[in-house]
Every structure is written in C-alpha cells, then in structure tokens.
Amino acid sequence: MKDSELKERLESYLGKRLQGTVEIANMVSLSGGACQENFSADIKVNGGPESGQYQTVYRTDKGASLLASLSRINEFKVCRMAFEAGVKTPEPFWLESDNSVTGNPFYFMKRIQGKATGRFVVKDPSLNKVRKQITQELAENLASIHSVTPEKCKDEKLKEVLNLGQHVSGKTVAQGSVQALRSQLESMEGAYPAMEIILNWLEKNAPESDAVVLIHGDFRTGNFMVNSEGLQGIVDWEFAHWGDRHEDLTWLCMRDWRFGKLNKEAGGFADRSEFYEIYEKASGVKLDPIKIRYWEVMGNLRWAIGCIGQAERHLSGKDKGIELASIGRRACEMEYEAMRLIEESIK
C-alpha cells in the first residue's frame, strides 16, 4: 500500500471512530524492524469527544515475525499495562485489531522526544550532565516494570501469551528458557559445540526464581529514548514475557550492548554496581550474584543464537542486507563471553 493511500484510509477510519473530521500531516516512515513498521504522524481531530491535536507514532505489523515476538495487539496490551503501572513509556491508544482497515492490526502511541542510538547514549557530550540521572530513572522504571506480575494481569489471554508456551513458575522459569533455546539450536543447520556446552551448563545449574514478573525482554541501550533532560521513554516491547527479573538486569549489562564503553558495564553509561544498587532500593529486592551470572550466560547464548538467525534471514534471501550478514559473524563473540563467565564461576 502506498503511503498516500495509507494516510487516506487512516483519516477515514479515525474520522468514524473519533466522531469528527481528521487530518493527518507530516506522515513519515520511521525505522522499524523485521516484524513491525512505524510512521510519525501529526493528527488533528476536529469535533467529537476526542477533539484536539496529537503528535503520534503509528505502529503496525509488517507481515514478518520473529520467534517469540508479540503481535501488535498483544504488544499494545503490554504497553498499556506497563504505562498504567507507572512505567515511563509512550502512552498507547486507538488500537485496531480488524485487518480490513489497512491489512494488519495497528495502534497509535504518543510521540516522544530524544534518541535511542547506542553511540549517542554512551558518548554524546550533550548527555554528560544527565547520565547519572538517566541511570537512576532507568533503574527505577525497570523496578516498576517488574512490579507487574501475572496475578495483576486481568487479561487472561494475554497472561497466557506471556507464558511463551511454558508453565511458568519460580521453579521452571530458567528450565523453560533453556528448553526454548535448545529447541532453537536444534532447528538450526550446522554444528555449534560451544553452544551445546553452554546449554548443558545452563541446564545443570538452573536456579529457582524469587518471583515471576513482567520482563521487557530487550531492555538495553538502544531501546530507550533520552535527551539532555533525561529519560524520555522505554520502547520496543515486542519480546515482553513473564520471567525472572535477573534476565532484564543482565541483558542490559551484556558486553555487546556497551557500544565501546566496556568499562561501563550497565549499557555503556553506568557502573553495574551503581545500577543494581538503585534497582534494589527501588524494588525492595536483593539481587543474587549467582543468578546474575547465570542469566548473563543465558543472555549471551540467546543473542548468539539470535545472531545466527539474523544471518540466516540474509542467506535464505528473505531479508537481504549487509547488516544481517555481519551480525551473524558476531555469534562467536557471545559464545566466548558465555564460556568466559562459566569459567569464572567455577574458579
């Protein structure tokens, strides 16, 4: 569908839904991903109960999907649940699940300021005075995300979706994650002996979780918007699920998300100990060093498998791109890091 046709369809749809006349201006395609696309759009609603001007982002399915990624409908529900829990994330609204409008489900969300680019977050001089503030805000917001539990989710269908097909409880969170990774590895062509060794270690050392909570699933530098005023919002919720809080906390601290600032273990912008200390104070939960090591090993294996998967998209011809091909070459870095962490744990 051409952008002009999409604009006309959305104006007609929103006019009927909002009981007024709708004008959409400055509709510009933004960077998306394999399973979604985004458009910036300024919307003016004349008449009706929601009359006013809105700076929005239109977000919809692209047709492709990644393993374990949420549909836009379920992503909307998670965003709404997080927003209502006090998480600083763009407010989502105007969900439409009927494919007949544009061909795919979609929703709108409030457009926020700032940038998410990794190198901007860790190196840009404009953030020098607010990086400690950003650290504080991110740790407190992550605690708010983890305050959402399955018991608080009133949507039974969503509650089941966030289980990722597993029976999630404190005893089985790690085991379920290992099984999911093993299934992914077995579906891949070729032999990956280092990954098999890592999987065996994870299977043998799976710890029990202190609680099952909402996990962002991709909480890292690059998935939150910041500017010289601080944190503007946490974005990209398509991998959200129920799990162990240590998964999010260690994913942020993985070596690959530091963008050259290796001495700043928390996302390339803060000391890990500082971030964890703020999180513990905000959440009231004492973090377990053994679980931190375990889930960091898990995260590196997850991303190693993800790197192979990205390369396969290029090699298969589904999504040709030099970036996808180059990411595939990085799997060995994650294998090495996971093996290094395992070796340190047994010294």
Tab-separated table of C-alpha atoms in Angstrom:
chain	number	residue	atom	x	y	z
A	1	MET	CA	0.000	0.000	0.000
A	2	LYS	CA	1.334	3.461	-0.915
A	3	ASP	CA	1.878	5.945	1.905
A	4	SER	CA	-0.722	8.318	0.407
A	5	GLU	CA	-3.350	5.565	0.366
A	6	LEU	CA	-2.495	4.567	3.947
A	7	LYS	CA	-2.914	8.191	5.049
A	8	GLU	CA	-6.343	8.434	3.393
A	9	ARG	CA	-7.525	5.168	4.937
A	10	LEU	CA	-6.402	6.217	8.411
A	11	GLU	CA	-8.074	9.626	8.097
A	12	SER	CA	-11.346	7.961	7.097
A	13	TYR	CA	-11.100	5.315	9.828
A	14	LEU	CA	-10.202	7.753	12.610
A	15	GLY	CA	-12.919	10.168	11.495
A	16	LYS	CA	-15.552	7.471	12.009
A	17	ARG	CA	-14.020	6.173	15.231
A	18	LEU	CA	-13.499	9.586	16.841
A	19	GLN	CA	-16.742	11.100	15.522
A	20	GLY	CA	-15.076	14.071	13.922
A	21	THR	CA	-13.067	15.269	10.945
A	22	VAL	CA	-9.475	14.022	10.952
A	23	GLU	CA	-6.469	15.491	9.162
A	24	ILE	CA	-3.090	13.714	9.161
A	25	ALA	CA	0.043	15.735	8.373
A	26	ASN	CA	3.774	15.025	8.285
A	27	MET	CA	3.314	11.274	7.971
A	28	VAL	CA	6.881	9.982	7.687
A	29	SER	CA	8.177	6.416	7.775
A	30	LEU	CA	10.488	5.717	10.715
A	31	SER	CA	12.972	2.920	11.259
A	32	GLY	CA	11.188	-0.289	12.210
A	33	GLY	CA	12.260	-3.917	12.266
A	34	ALA	CA	11.572	-7.328	10.843
A	35	CYS	CA	8.101	-7.579	12.344
A	36	GLN	CA	6.798	-4.016	12.607
A	37	GLU	CA	6.866	-0.643	10.886
A	38	ASN	CA	6.341	2.831	12.284
A	39	PHE	CA	5.207	6.184	10.927
A	40	SER	CA	5.441	9.548	12.620
A	41	ALA	CA	2.131	11.395	12.171
A	42	ASP	CA	0.613	14.674	13.357
A	43	ILE	CA	-3.123	14.198	13.778
A	44	LYS	CA	-5.742	16.934	14.093
A	45	VAL	CA	-9.230	15.912	15.212
A	46	ASN	CA	-11.987	18.482	14.672
A	47	GLY	CA	-15.182	17.776	16.614
A	48	GLY	CA	-16.153	14.740	18.660
A	49	PRO	CA	-15.239	13.791	22.240
A	50	GLU	CA	-11.509	13.466	21.455
A	51	SER	CA	-11.118	16.730	19.551
A	52	GLY	CA	-7.562	18.078	19.638
A	53	GLN	CA	-4.088	17.738	18.190
A	54	TYR	CA	-1.943	14.645	18.653
A	55	GLN	CA	1.736	14.002	17.936
A	56	THR	CA	1.785	10.270	17.362
A	57	VAL	CA	3.598	7.223	16.054
A	58	TYR	CA	1.509	4.763	14.027
A	59	ARG	CA	2.738	1.207	14.635
A	60	THR	CA	1.668	-1.867	12.688
A	61	ASP	CA	2.638	-5.414	11.738
A	62	LYS	CA	4.834	-5.713	8.671
A	63	GLY	CA	3.804	-9.276	7.910
A	64	ALA	CA	7.033	-10.959	9.004
A	65	SER	CA	7.632	-12.050	12.573
A	66	LEU	CA	10.495	-13.079	14.790
A	67	LEU	CA	10.441	-16.019	17.157
A	68	ALA	CA	8.783	-15.092	20.466
A	69	SER	CA	7.858	-11.596	19.251
A	70	LEU	CA	4.403	-10.330	20.206
A	71	SER	CA	1.731	-9.326	17.725
A	72	ARG	CA	0.873	-5.638	17.684
A	73	ILE	CA	-2.366	-6.407	19.540
A	74	ASN	CA	-0.577	-8.102	22.433
A	75	GLU	CA	2.245	-5.570	22.335
A	76	PHE	CA	-0.354	-2.812	22.747
A	77	LYS	CA	-1.831	-4.590	25.767
A	78	VAL	CA	1.613	-4.958	27.374
A	79	CYS	CA	2.451	-1.286	26.712
A	80	ARG	CA	-0.875	-0.270	28.234
A	81	MET	CA	-0.286	-2.478	31.277
A	82	ALA	CA	3.207	-1.032	31.775
A	83	PHE	CA	2.014	2.547	31.268
A	84	GLU	CA	-0.708	2.088	33.863
A	85	ALA	CA	1.889	0.657	36.264
A	86	GLY	CA	3.743	3.971	36.115
A	87	VAL	CA	6.460	2.974	33.651
A	88	LYS	CA	7.786	5.862	31.570
A	89	THR	CA	6.792	4.554	28.150
A	90	PRO	CA	4.851	6.236	25.322
A	91	GLU	CA	1.114	6.041	26.021
A	92	PRO	CA	-0.579	3.696	23.507
A	93	PHE	CA	-4.113	4.339	22.224
A	94	TRP	CA	-6.545	3.727	19.345
A	95	LEU	CA	-5.886	0.004	18.932
A	96	GLU	CA	-7.492	-1.600	15.865
A	97	SER	CA	-7.453	-5.396	15.528
A	98	ASP	CA	-9.516	-5.601	12.314
A	99	ASN	CA	-7.256	-6.402	9.337
A	100	SER	CA	-9.739	-4.900	6.863
A	101	VAL	CA	-8.754	-1.288	7.631
A	102	THR	CA	-5.120	-1.351	6.466
A	103	GLY	CA	-4.303	-5.032	6.046
A	104	ASN	CA	-2.802	-5.519	9.512
A	105	PRO	CA	-3.658	-4.676	13.140
A	106	PHE	CA	-2.288	-1.332	14.329
A	107	TYR	CA	-2.286	1.209	17.107
A	108	PHE	CA	-1.062	4.719	17.798
A	109	MET	CA	1.160	5.916	20.611
A	110	LYS	CA	2.304	9.294	21.841
A	111	ARG	CA	5.420	10.523	20.061
A	112	ILE	CA	8.247	11.309	22.479
A	113	GLN	CA	11.461	13.278	22.119
A	114	GLY	CA	15.025	12.035	22.268
A	115	LYS	CA	17.264	9.496	20.586
A	116	ALA	CA	17.936	5.820	21.289
A	117	THR	CA	21.099	5.266	19.218
A	118	GLY	CA	23.693	3.414	21.271
A	119	ARG	CA	26.646	5.654	20.479
A	120	PHE	CA	24.569	8.760	21.241
A	121	VAL	CA	23.574	7.390	24.635
A	122	VAL	CA	27.086	6.420	25.714
A	123	LYS	CA	29.236	9.119	24.085
A	124	ASP	CA	27.351	12.284	23.152
A	125	PRO	CA	28.571	15.300	25.191
A	126	SER	CA	25.017	16.667	25.495
A	127	LEU	CA	24.252	13.829	27.940
A	128	ASN	CA	27.335	14.249	30.153
A	129	LYS	CA	25.395	16.077	32.865
A	130	VAL	CA	22.406	13.729	32.902
A	131	ARG	CA	23.860	10.206	32.602
A	132	LYS	CA	23.624	9.669	36.364
A	133	GLN	CA	20.035	10.898	36.228
A	134	ILE	CA	19.314	8.541	33.322
A	135	THR	CA	20.832	5.679	35.328
A	136	GLN	CA	18.540	6.489	38.254
A	137	GLU	CA	15.461	6.799	36.033
A	138	LEU	CA	16.130	3.563	34.144
A	139	ALA	CA	16.714	1.536	37.312
A	140	GLU	CA	13.537	2.887	38.914
A	141	ASN	CA	11.499	2.271	35.760
A	142	LEU	CA	12.804	-1.282	35.479
A	143	ALA	CA	11.658	-1.847	39.066
A	144	SER	CA	8.214	-0.561	38.015
A	145	ILE	CA	8.143	-2.988	35.081
A	146	HIS	CA	8.975	-5.844	37.437
A	147	SER	CA	6.202	-4.771	39.810
A	148	VAL	CA	3.744	-6.175	37.249
A	149	THR	CA	3.054	-9.853	37.981
A	150	PRO	CA	0.777	-12.470	36.378
A	151	GLU	CA	-1.660	-12.012	39.268
A	152	LYS	CA	-2.102	-8.340	38.320
A	153	CYS	CA	-2.831	-9.094	34.666
A	154	LYS	CA	-6.626	-9.036	34.188
A	155	ASP	CA	-6.499	-10.180	30.548
A	156	GLU	CA	-6.429	-13.985	30.716
A	157	LYS	CA	-5.492	-14.392	27.045
A	158	LEU	CA	-2.561	-12.006	27.398
A	159	LYS	CA	-1.496	-13.721	30.597
A	160	GLU	CA	-1.245	-17.000	28.694
A	161	VAL	CA	0.554	-15.436	25.716
A	162	LEU	CA	3.239	-14.030	28.012
A	163	ASN	CA	3.977	-17.552	29.254
A	164	LEU	CA	5.576	-18.237	25.828
A	165	GLY	CA	4.017	-21.681	25.773
A	166	GLN	CA	5.586	-22.673	29.092
A	167	HIS	CA	4.135	-23.409	32.503
A	168	VAL	CA	5.870	-20.531	34.263
A	169	SER	CA	6.602	-20.711	37.970
A	170	GLY	CA	9.584	-19.864	40.139
A	171	LYS	CA	10.997	-23.354	39.715
A	172	THR	CA	10.635	-23.600	35.971
A	173	VAL	CA	11.478	-20.137	34.566
A	174	ALA	CA	15.139	-20.945	33.894
A	175	GLN	CA	14.383	-24.504	32.772
A	176	GLY	CA	11.760	-23.268	30.317
A	177	SER	CA	14.192	-20.723	28.889
A	178	VAL	CA	16.846	-23.409	28.414
A	179	GLN	CA	14.353	-25.690	26.666
A	180	ALA	CA	13.315	-22.858	24.332
A	181	LEU	CA	16.942	-22.125	23.439
A	182	ARG	CA	17.663	-25.807	22.898
A	183	SER	CA	14.720	-26.062	20.506
A	184	GLN	CA	16.018	-23.058	18.573
A	185	LEU	CA	19.517	-24.515	18.397
A	186	GLU	CA	18.257	-27.897	17.216
A	187	SER	CA	16.332	-26.200	14.405
A	188	MET	CA	19.483	-24.524	13.074
A	189	GLU	CA	21.633	-26.079	10.383
A	190	GLY	CA	25.238	-26.878	11.260
A	191	ALA	CA	27.013	-27.838	14.457
A	192	TYR	CA	27.583	-25.445	17.347
A	193	PRO	CA	29.562	-27.347	20.005
A	194	ALA	CA	30.277	-24.291	22.180
A	195	MET	CA	26.564	-23.511	22.355
A	196	GLU	CA	25.848	-27.120	23.309
A	197	ILE	CA	28.349	-26.876	26.169
A	198	ILE	CA	26.765	-23.617	27.353
A	199	LEU	CA	23.273	-25.137	27.164
A	200	ASN	CA	24.369	-28.150	29.189
A	201	TRP	CA	25.818	-25.867	31.872
A	202	LEU	CA	22.626	-23.795	31.975
A	203	GLU	CA	20.502	-26.925	32.241
A	204	LYS	CA	22.596	-28.300	35.087
A	205	ASN	CA	22.744	-25.031	37.052
A	206	ALA	CA	19.207	-23.679	36.589
A	207	PRO	CA	18.255	-21.690	39.743
A	208	GLU	CA	14.818	-21.084	41.188
A	209	SER	CA	13.438	-17.553	40.700
A	210	ASP	CA	12.431	-15.398	43.638
A	211	ALA	CA	9.283	-14.363	41.724
A	212	VAL	CA	7.754	-14.381	38.256
A	213	VAL	CA	7.424	-10.822	36.916
A	214	LEU	CA	6.908	-8.932	33.660
A	215	ILE	CA	10.128	-8.920	31.655
A	216	HIS	CA	10.705	-6.290	28.970
A	217	GLY	CA	12.718	-8.877	27.043
A	218	ASP	CA	15.058	-6.442	25.275
A	219	PHE	CA	15.939	-3.924	27.985
A	220	ARG	CA	19.169	-2.430	26.668
A	221	THR	CA	20.830	0.660	25.290
A	222	GLY	CA	19.061	1.328	22.003
A	223	ASN	CA	15.569	0.627	23.350
A	224	PHE	CA	15.028	3.732	25.430
A	225	MET	CA	14.820	7.360	24.310
A	226	VAL	CA	16.919	10.008	26.056
A	227	ASN	CA	17.906	13.634	25.609
A	228	SER	CA	19.637	16.353	27.620
A	229	GLU	CA	16.661	16.386	30.011
A	230	GLY	CA	16.979	12.666	30.836
A	231	LEU	CA	14.938	9.553	30.098
A	232	GLN	CA	12.016	10.213	27.752
A	233	GLY	CA	10.624	6.692	27.462
A	234	ILE	CA	11.247	2.948	27.211
A	235	VAL	CA	10.240	1.461	23.845
A	236	ASP	CA	10.188	-1.803	21.845
A	237	TRP	CA	8.127	-4.208	23.941
A	238	GLU	CA	7.688	-6.958	21.343
A	239	PHE	CA	9.701	-9.512	23.353
A	240	ALA	CA	7.917	-8.977	26.687
A	241	HIS	CA	7.051	-12.092	28.729
A	242	TRP	CA	6.804	-13.474	32.251
A	243	GLY	CA	10.178	-14.397	33.689
A	244	ASP	CA	12.995	-13.834	36.168
A	245	ARG	CA	13.944	-10.212	36.927
A	246	HIS	CA	17.649	-11.082	36.562
A	247	GLU	CA	17.068	-11.647	32.838
A	248	ASP	CA	16.398	-7.942	32.186
A	249	LEU	CA	19.068	-6.788	34.621
A	250	THR	CA	21.818	-8.824	32.967
A	251	TRP	CA	20.681	-8.267	29.361
A	252	LEU	CA	21.364	-4.543	29.874
A	253	CYS	CA	24.852	-5.360	31.167
A	254	MET	CA	25.955	-7.717	28.396
A	255	ARG	CA	29.237	-6.758	26.787
A	256	ASP	CA	27.646	-6.379	23.352
A	257	TRP	CA	25.353	-3.530	24.459
A	258	ARG	CA	28.092	-1.212	25.763
A	259	PHE	CA	28.903	0.349	22.386
A	260	GLY	CA	32.623	0.675	23.016
A	261	LYS	CA	32.370	1.794	26.661
A	262	LEU	CA	33.395	-1.596	28.056
A	263	ASN	CA	34.270	-0.214	31.498
A	264	LYS	CA	30.656	0.926	31.971
A	265	GLU	CA	29.001	-2.468	32.320
A	266	ALA	CA	25.437	-1.162	32.583
A	267	GLY	CA	24.681	-0.376	28.951
A	268	GLY	CA	27.896	1.580	28.377
A	269	PHE	CA	26.671	4.509	30.501
A	270	ALA	CA	26.933	3.422	34.168
A	271	ASP	CA	28.678	1.101	36.589
A	272	ARG	CA	26.812	-2.154	37.062
A	273	SER	CA	27.046	-1.929	40.867
A	274	GLU	CA	25.538	1.571	40.803
A	275	PHE	CA	22.634	0.492	38.587
A	276	TYR	CA	21.924	-2.601	40.686
A	277	GLU	CA	22.078	-0.633	43.937
A	278	ILE	CA	19.462	1.849	42.679
A	279	TYR	CA	17.293	-1.006	41.402
A	280	GLU	CA	17.454	-2.842	44.743
A	281	LYS	CA	16.401	0.309	46.594
A	282	ALA	CA	13.521	0.973	44.183
A	283	SER	CA	12.269	-2.624	44.053
A	284	GLY	CA	12.986	-3.696	47.619
A	285	VAL	CA	14.563	-6.889	46.242
A	286	LYS	CA	18.128	-8.035	46.957
A	287	LEU	CA	19.764	-9.335	43.782
A	288	ASP	CA	21.505	-12.702	43.771
A	289	PRO	CA	25.084	-12.720	42.349
A	290	ILE	CA	24.728	-16.385	41.330
A	291	LYS	CA	21.541	-15.635	39.386
A	292	ILE	CA	23.179	-12.573	37.848
A	293	ARG	CA	25.998	-14.741	36.483
A	294	TYR	CA	23.573	-17.437	35.335
A	295	TRP	CA	21.240	-15.109	33.420
A	296	GLU	CA	24.150	-13.251	31.846
A	297	VAL	CA	25.393	-16.564	30.451
A	298	MET	CA	21.839	-17.242	29.263
A	299	GLY	CA	21.640	-13.807	27.627
A	300	ASN	CA	24.863	-14.304	25.707
A	301	LEU	CA	23.677	-17.655	24.406
A	302	ARG	CA	20.310	-16.184	23.461
A	303	TRP	CA	21.983	-13.412	21.480
A	304	ALA	CA	24.475	-15.822	19.878
A	305	ILE	CA	21.555	-17.874	18.572
A	306	GLY	CA	19.849	-14.643	17.554
A	307	CYS	CA	22.922	-13.593	15.557
A	308	ILE	CA	22.875	-16.870	13.634
A	309	GLY	CA	19.174	-16.348	12.993
A	310	GLN	CA	19.774	-12.833	11.657
A	311	ALA	CA	22.411	-14.131	9.254
A	312	GLU	CA	20.051	-16.867	8.088
A	313	ARG	CA	17.495	-14.246	7.105
A	314	HIS	CA	20.112	-12.821	4.733
A	315	LEU	CA	21.446	-16.149	3.476
A	316	SER	CA	17.959	-17.525	2.805
A	317	GLY	CA	17.053	-14.482	0.744
A	318	LYS	CA	14.131	-13.486	2.984
A	319	ASP	CA	15.681	-10.163	4.002
A	320	LYS	CA	18.879	-9.326	2.137
A	321	GLY	CA	21.162	-6.926	3.992
A	322	ILE	CA	24.831	-6.496	4.825
A	323	GLU	CA	23.925	-5.660	8.452
A	324	LEU	CA	22.152	-9.003	8.890
A	325	ALA	CA	25.121	-10.846	7.392
A	326	SER	CA	27.635	-9.023	9.585
A	327	ILE	CA	25.623	-9.674	12.765
A	328	GLY	CA	25.873	-13.396	12.058
A	329	ARG	CA	29.660	-13.197	12.304
A	330	ARG	CA	29.369	-11.927	15.878
A	331	ALA	CA	27.902	-15.115	17.330
A	332	CYS	CA	31.380	-16.304	18.270
A	333	GLU	CA	31.855	-13.210	20.470
A	334	MET	CA	28.836	-14.170	22.552
A	335	GLU	CA	29.979	-17.802	22.705
A	336	TYR	CA	33.341	-16.655	24.033
A	337	GLU	CA	31.781	-14.323	26.603
A	338	ALA	CA	29.412	-17.028	27.885
A	339	MET	CA	32.269	-19.530	28.188
A	340	ARG	CA	34.395	-16.918	29.995
A	341	LEU	CA	31.611	-16.297	32.518
A	342	ILE	CA	31.176	-20.031	33.090
A	343	GLU	CA	34.911	-20.445	33.659
A	344	GLU	CA	34.914	-17.622	36.201
A	345	SER	CA	32.007	-19.229	38.044
A	346	ILE	CA	33.887	-22.478	38.657
A	347	LYS	CA	37.214	-20.987	39.765
